[in-house]
Coordinates of C-alpha atoms in Angstrom, one line a residue:
X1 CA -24.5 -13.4 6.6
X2 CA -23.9 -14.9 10.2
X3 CA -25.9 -15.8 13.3
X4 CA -23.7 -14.9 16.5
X5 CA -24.6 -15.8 20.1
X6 CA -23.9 -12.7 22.1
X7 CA -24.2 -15.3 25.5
X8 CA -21.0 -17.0 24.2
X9 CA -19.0 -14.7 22.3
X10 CA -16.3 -17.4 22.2
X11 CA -18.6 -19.8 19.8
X12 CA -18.0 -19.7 16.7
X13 CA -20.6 -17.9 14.2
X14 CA -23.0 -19.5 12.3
X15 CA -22.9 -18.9 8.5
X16 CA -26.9 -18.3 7.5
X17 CA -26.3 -18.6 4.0
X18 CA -25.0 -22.4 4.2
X19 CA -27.6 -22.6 6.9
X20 CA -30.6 -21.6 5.0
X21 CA -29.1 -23.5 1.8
X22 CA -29.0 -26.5 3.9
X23 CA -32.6 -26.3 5.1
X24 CA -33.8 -24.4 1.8
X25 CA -32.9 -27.0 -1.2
X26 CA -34.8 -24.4 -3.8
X27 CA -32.3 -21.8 -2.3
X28 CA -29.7 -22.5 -4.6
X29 CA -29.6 -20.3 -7.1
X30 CA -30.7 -17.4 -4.7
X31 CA -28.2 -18.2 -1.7
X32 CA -25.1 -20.5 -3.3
X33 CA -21.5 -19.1 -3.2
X34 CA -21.1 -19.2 -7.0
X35 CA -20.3 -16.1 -8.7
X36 CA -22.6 -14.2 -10.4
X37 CA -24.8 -14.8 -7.3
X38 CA -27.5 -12.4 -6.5
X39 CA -26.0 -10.1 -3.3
X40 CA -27.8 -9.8 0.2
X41 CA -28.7 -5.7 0.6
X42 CA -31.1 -6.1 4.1
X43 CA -31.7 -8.2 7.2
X44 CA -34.4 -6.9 8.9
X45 CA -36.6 -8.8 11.6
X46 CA -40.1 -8.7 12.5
X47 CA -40.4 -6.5 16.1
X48 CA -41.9 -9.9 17.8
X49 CA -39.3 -11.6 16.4
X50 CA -40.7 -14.5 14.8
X51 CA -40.0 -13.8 11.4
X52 CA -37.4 -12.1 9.2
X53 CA -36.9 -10.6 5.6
X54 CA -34.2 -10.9 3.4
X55 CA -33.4 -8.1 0.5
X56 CA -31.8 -8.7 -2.8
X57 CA -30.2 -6.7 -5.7
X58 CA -32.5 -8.5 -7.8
X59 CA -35.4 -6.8 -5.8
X60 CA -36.6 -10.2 -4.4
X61 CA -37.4 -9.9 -0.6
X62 CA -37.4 -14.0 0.9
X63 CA -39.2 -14.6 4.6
X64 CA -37.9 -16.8 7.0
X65 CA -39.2 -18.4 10.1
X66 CA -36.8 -17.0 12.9
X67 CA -37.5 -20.4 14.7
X68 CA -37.2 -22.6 12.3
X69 CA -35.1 -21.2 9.1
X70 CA -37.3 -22.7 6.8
X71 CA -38.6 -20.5 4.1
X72 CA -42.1 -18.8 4.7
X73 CA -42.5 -16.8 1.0
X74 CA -40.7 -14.8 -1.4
X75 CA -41.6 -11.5 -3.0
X76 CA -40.6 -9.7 -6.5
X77 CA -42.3 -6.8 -6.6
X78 CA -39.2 -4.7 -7.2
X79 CA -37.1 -4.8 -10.0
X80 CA -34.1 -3.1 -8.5
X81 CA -32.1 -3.3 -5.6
X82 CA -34.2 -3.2 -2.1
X83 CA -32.6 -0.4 -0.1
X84 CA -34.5 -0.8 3.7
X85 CA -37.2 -3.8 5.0
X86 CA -39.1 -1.9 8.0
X87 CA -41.5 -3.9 9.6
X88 CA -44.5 -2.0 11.5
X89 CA -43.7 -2.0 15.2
X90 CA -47.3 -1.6 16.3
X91 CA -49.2 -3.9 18.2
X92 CA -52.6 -3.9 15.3
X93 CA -50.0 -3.7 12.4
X94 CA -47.2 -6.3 13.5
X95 CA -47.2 -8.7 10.6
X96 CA -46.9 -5.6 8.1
X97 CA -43.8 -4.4 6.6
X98 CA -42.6 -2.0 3.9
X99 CA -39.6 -2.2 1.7
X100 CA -38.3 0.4 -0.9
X101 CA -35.7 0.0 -3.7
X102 CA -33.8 1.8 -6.2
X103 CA -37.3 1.6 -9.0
X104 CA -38.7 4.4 -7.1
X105 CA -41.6 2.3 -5.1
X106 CA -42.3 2.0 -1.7
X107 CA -44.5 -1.4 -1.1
X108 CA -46.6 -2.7 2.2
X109 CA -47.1 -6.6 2.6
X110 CA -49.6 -8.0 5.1
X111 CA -48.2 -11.5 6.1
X112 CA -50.5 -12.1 9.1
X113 CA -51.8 -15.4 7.7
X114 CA -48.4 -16.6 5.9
X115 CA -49.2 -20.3 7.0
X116 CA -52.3 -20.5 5.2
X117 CA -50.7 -18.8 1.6
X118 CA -52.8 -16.1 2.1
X119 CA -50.1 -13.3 1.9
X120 CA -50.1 -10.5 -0.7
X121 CA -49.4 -6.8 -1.2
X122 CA -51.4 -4.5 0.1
X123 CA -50.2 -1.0 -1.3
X124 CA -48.2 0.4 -3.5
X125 CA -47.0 4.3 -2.6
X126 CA -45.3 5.7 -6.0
X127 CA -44.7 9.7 -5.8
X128 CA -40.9 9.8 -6.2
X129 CA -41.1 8.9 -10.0
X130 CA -38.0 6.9 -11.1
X131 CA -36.0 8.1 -8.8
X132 CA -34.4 5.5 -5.7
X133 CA -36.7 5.3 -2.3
X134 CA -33.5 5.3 -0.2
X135 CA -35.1 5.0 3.5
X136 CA -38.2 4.3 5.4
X137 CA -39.7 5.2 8.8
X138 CA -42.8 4.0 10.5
X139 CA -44.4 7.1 13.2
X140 CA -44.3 5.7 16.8
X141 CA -47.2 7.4 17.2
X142 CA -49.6 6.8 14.4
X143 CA -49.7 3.0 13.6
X144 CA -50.7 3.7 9.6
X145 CA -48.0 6.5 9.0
X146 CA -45.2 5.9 7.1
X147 CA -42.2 8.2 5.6
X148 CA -40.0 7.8 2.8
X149 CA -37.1 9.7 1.7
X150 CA -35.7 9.7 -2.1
X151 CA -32.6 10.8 -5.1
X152 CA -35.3 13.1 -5.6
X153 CA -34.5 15.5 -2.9
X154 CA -37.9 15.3 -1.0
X155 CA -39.5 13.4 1.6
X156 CA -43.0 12.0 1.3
X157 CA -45.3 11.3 4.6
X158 CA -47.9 8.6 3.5
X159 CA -50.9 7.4 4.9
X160 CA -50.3 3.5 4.5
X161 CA -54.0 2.8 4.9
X162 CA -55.3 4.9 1.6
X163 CA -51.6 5.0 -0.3
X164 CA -52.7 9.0 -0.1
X165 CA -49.5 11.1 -0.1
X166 CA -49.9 13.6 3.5
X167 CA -47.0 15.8 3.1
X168 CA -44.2 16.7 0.9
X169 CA -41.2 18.3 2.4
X170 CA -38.6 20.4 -0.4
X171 CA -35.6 21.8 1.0
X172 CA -32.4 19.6 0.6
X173 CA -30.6 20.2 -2.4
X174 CA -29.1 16.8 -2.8
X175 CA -30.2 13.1 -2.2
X176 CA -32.0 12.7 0.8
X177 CA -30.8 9.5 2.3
X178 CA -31.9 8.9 5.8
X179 CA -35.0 9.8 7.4
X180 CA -36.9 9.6 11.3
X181 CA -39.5 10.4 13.4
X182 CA -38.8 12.6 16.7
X183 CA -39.0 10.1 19.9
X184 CA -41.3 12.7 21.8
X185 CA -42.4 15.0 19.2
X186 CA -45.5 13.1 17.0
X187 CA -45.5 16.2 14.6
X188 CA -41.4 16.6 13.8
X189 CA -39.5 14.6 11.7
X190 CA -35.7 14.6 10.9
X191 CA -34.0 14.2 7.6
X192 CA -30.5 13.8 6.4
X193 CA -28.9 14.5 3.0
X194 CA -26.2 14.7 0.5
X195 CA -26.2 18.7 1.4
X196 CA -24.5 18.2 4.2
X197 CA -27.1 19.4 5.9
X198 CA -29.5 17.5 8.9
X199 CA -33.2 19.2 9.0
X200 CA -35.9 19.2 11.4
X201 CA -39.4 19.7 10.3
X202 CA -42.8 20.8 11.9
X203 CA -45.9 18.8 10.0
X204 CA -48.9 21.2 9.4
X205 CA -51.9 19.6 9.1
X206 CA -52.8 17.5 6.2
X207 CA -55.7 20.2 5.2
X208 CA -53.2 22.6 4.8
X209 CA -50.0 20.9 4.1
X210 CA -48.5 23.4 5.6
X211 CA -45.3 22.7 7.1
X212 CA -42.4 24.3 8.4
X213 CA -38.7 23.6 8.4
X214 CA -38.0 24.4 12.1
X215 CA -34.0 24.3 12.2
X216 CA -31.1 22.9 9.9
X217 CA -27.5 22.0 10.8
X218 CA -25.0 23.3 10.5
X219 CA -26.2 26.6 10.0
X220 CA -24.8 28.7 7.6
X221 CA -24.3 32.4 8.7
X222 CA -25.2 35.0 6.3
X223 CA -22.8 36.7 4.5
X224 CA -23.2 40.8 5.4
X225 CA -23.6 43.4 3.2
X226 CA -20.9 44.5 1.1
X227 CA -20.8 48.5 1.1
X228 CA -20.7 50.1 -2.3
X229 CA -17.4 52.0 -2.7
X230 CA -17.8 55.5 -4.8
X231 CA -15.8 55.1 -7.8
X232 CA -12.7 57.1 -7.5
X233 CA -12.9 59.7 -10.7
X234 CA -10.5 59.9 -13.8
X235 CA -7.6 61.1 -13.3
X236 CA -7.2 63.2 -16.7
X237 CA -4.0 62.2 -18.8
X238 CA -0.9 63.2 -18.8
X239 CA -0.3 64.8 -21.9
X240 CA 2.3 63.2 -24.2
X241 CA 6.1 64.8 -23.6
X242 CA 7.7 65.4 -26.5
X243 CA 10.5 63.3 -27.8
X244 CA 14.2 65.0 -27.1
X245 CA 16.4 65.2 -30.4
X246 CA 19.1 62.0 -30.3
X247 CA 22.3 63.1 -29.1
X248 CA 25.4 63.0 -31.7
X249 CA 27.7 59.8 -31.0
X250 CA 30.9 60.6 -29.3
X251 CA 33.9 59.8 -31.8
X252 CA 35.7 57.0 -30.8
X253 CA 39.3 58.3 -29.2
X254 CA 42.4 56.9 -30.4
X255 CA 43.5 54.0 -28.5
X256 CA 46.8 54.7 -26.2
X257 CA 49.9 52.7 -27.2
X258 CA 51.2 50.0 -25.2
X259 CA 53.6 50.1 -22.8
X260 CA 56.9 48.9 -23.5
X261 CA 57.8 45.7 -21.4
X262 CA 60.1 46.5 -18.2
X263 CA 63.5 44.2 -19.1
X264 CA 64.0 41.7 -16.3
X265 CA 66.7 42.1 -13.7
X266 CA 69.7 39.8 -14.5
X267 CA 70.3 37.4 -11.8
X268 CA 72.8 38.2 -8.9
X269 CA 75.9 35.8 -9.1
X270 CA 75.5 33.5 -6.0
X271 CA 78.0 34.0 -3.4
X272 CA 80.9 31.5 -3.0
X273 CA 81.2 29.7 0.0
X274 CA 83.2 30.8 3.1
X275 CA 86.6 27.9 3.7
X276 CA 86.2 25.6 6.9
X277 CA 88.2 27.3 9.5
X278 CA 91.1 24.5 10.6
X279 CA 90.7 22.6 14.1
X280 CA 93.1 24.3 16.7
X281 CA 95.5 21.4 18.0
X282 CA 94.8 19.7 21.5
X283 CA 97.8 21.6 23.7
X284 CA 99.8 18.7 24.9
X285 CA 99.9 17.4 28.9
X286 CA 101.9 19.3 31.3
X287 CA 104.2 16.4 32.8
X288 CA 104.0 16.1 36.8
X289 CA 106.4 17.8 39.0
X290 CA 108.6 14.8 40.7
X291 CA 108.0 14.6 44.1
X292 CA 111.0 16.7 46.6
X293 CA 113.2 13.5 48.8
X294 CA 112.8 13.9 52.5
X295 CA 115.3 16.0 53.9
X296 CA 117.4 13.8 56.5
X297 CA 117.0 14.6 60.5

């Protein structure tokens, strides 16, 4: 777990764990590095921020002065990992929180006087059987209404003053993992689930317990009827045609004698060559006809 300061981004974060070890001796065993240590499931702080709560896998929840680090009081009530810490966001209810966990209980603590040890749990809301609480969701309207969502595939609203169960709400087919309340709407809640499917409710009243699911998403369209085809009638059978008598082999004929090889063609005798004609002679140089003597004036 680390502290950051979103004022100085660049500073480096500070490691709560060695923190709180440092300022928690008894810590140890809870908060050390060593292997085998118990993990950290939830971080939630209190909406005036002067406290926060730790989860476990154990099922331990640990409170912590926001201002001071130092360790307030630890709770095991739970005996198996603590899914969601939700404290109350009301102005009466402020020091109240609820936690859930995988042993099927959903549990409010009043810590209003944690200074003076006198802390405790208040209620304990137990309709989802064994199954895993998975979420948690105080109404921003009513101050002592709380939702839960479970494995089991409902949703439970509570009154957290009497632990009375208000409403149930079937529907999902799967694990039901997140839940809320509307922002506007005080009587519509939304849930989320394993279905692939997100529902919106409509509470009834709590005389009734009547509610309605007002939409789901996606929606699937319906699948139209399919019409019902006449069935084509037999076509009667074809009766059987009677098997033709085998036709009679056809005798073998006598195979035609060979051919009598073609003798090859002796070779033509190759043609002697024709005799060099001889050179003709070079005709020898006419001599030059002496020049005539001047004839004498």
């Amino acid at each position: 777990m680390n502290i950051l300061d979103p004022l100085n981004p660049q500073k480096p974060a500070i490691k709560l764990n060695e923190l709180l070890l440092e300022l928690n001796p008894d810590l140890e065993p809870e908060f050390s590095k060593a292997r085998g240590t118990p993990k950290k499931s939830e971080l939630r702080f209190s909406t005036d921020f002067s406290l926060f709560a730790v989860g476990s896998t154990t099922g331990k929840i640990f409170v912590f002065s926001s201002h001071t680090f130092l360790m307030k009081t630890t709770f095991h009530e739970h005996n198996k990992l603590v899914n969601r810490i939700r404290w109350s966001t009301h102005d009466s209810n402020l020091n109240s929180f609820a936690s859930c966990s995988g042993d099927g209980k959903v549990i409010l603590y009043d810590v209003k006087n944690i200074d003076q040890d006198n802390k405790g749990v208040t209620r304990v809301f137990q309709k989802h059987g064994s199954s895993a609480v998975l979420d948690i969701a105080w109404s921003p309207f009513r101050c002592q209404t709380l939702m839960s969502c479970s494995d089991d595939k409902r949703v439970q609203i509570w009154n957290a003053e009497t632990s009375e169960s208000l409403f149930t709400l079937s529907g999902h087919v799967n694990s039901v993992f997140t839940c809320c309340w509307h922002p506007t709407e005080e009587n519509v809640v939304i849930t989320g689930s394993s279905d692939q499917t997100v529902r919106f409710w409509m509470l009834g009243s709590p005389d009734s317990n009547e509610n309605v699911q007002i939409s789901q998403t996606p929606e699937t369209p319906e699948t139209p009827e399919t019409l019902e085809i006449p069935e084509t009638p037999e076509t009667p059978e074809t009766p059987e045609t009677p098997e033709t008598s085998e036709t009679p082999e056809t005798p073998e004929t006598s195979e035609t004698p060979e051919t009598p090889e073609t003798p090859e063609t002796p070779e033509t005798p190759e043609t002697p060559e024709t005799p060099e004609t001889p050179e003709t002679p070079e005709t020898p140089e006419t001599p030059e006809t002496p020049e005539t003597p001047e004839t004498p004036e």
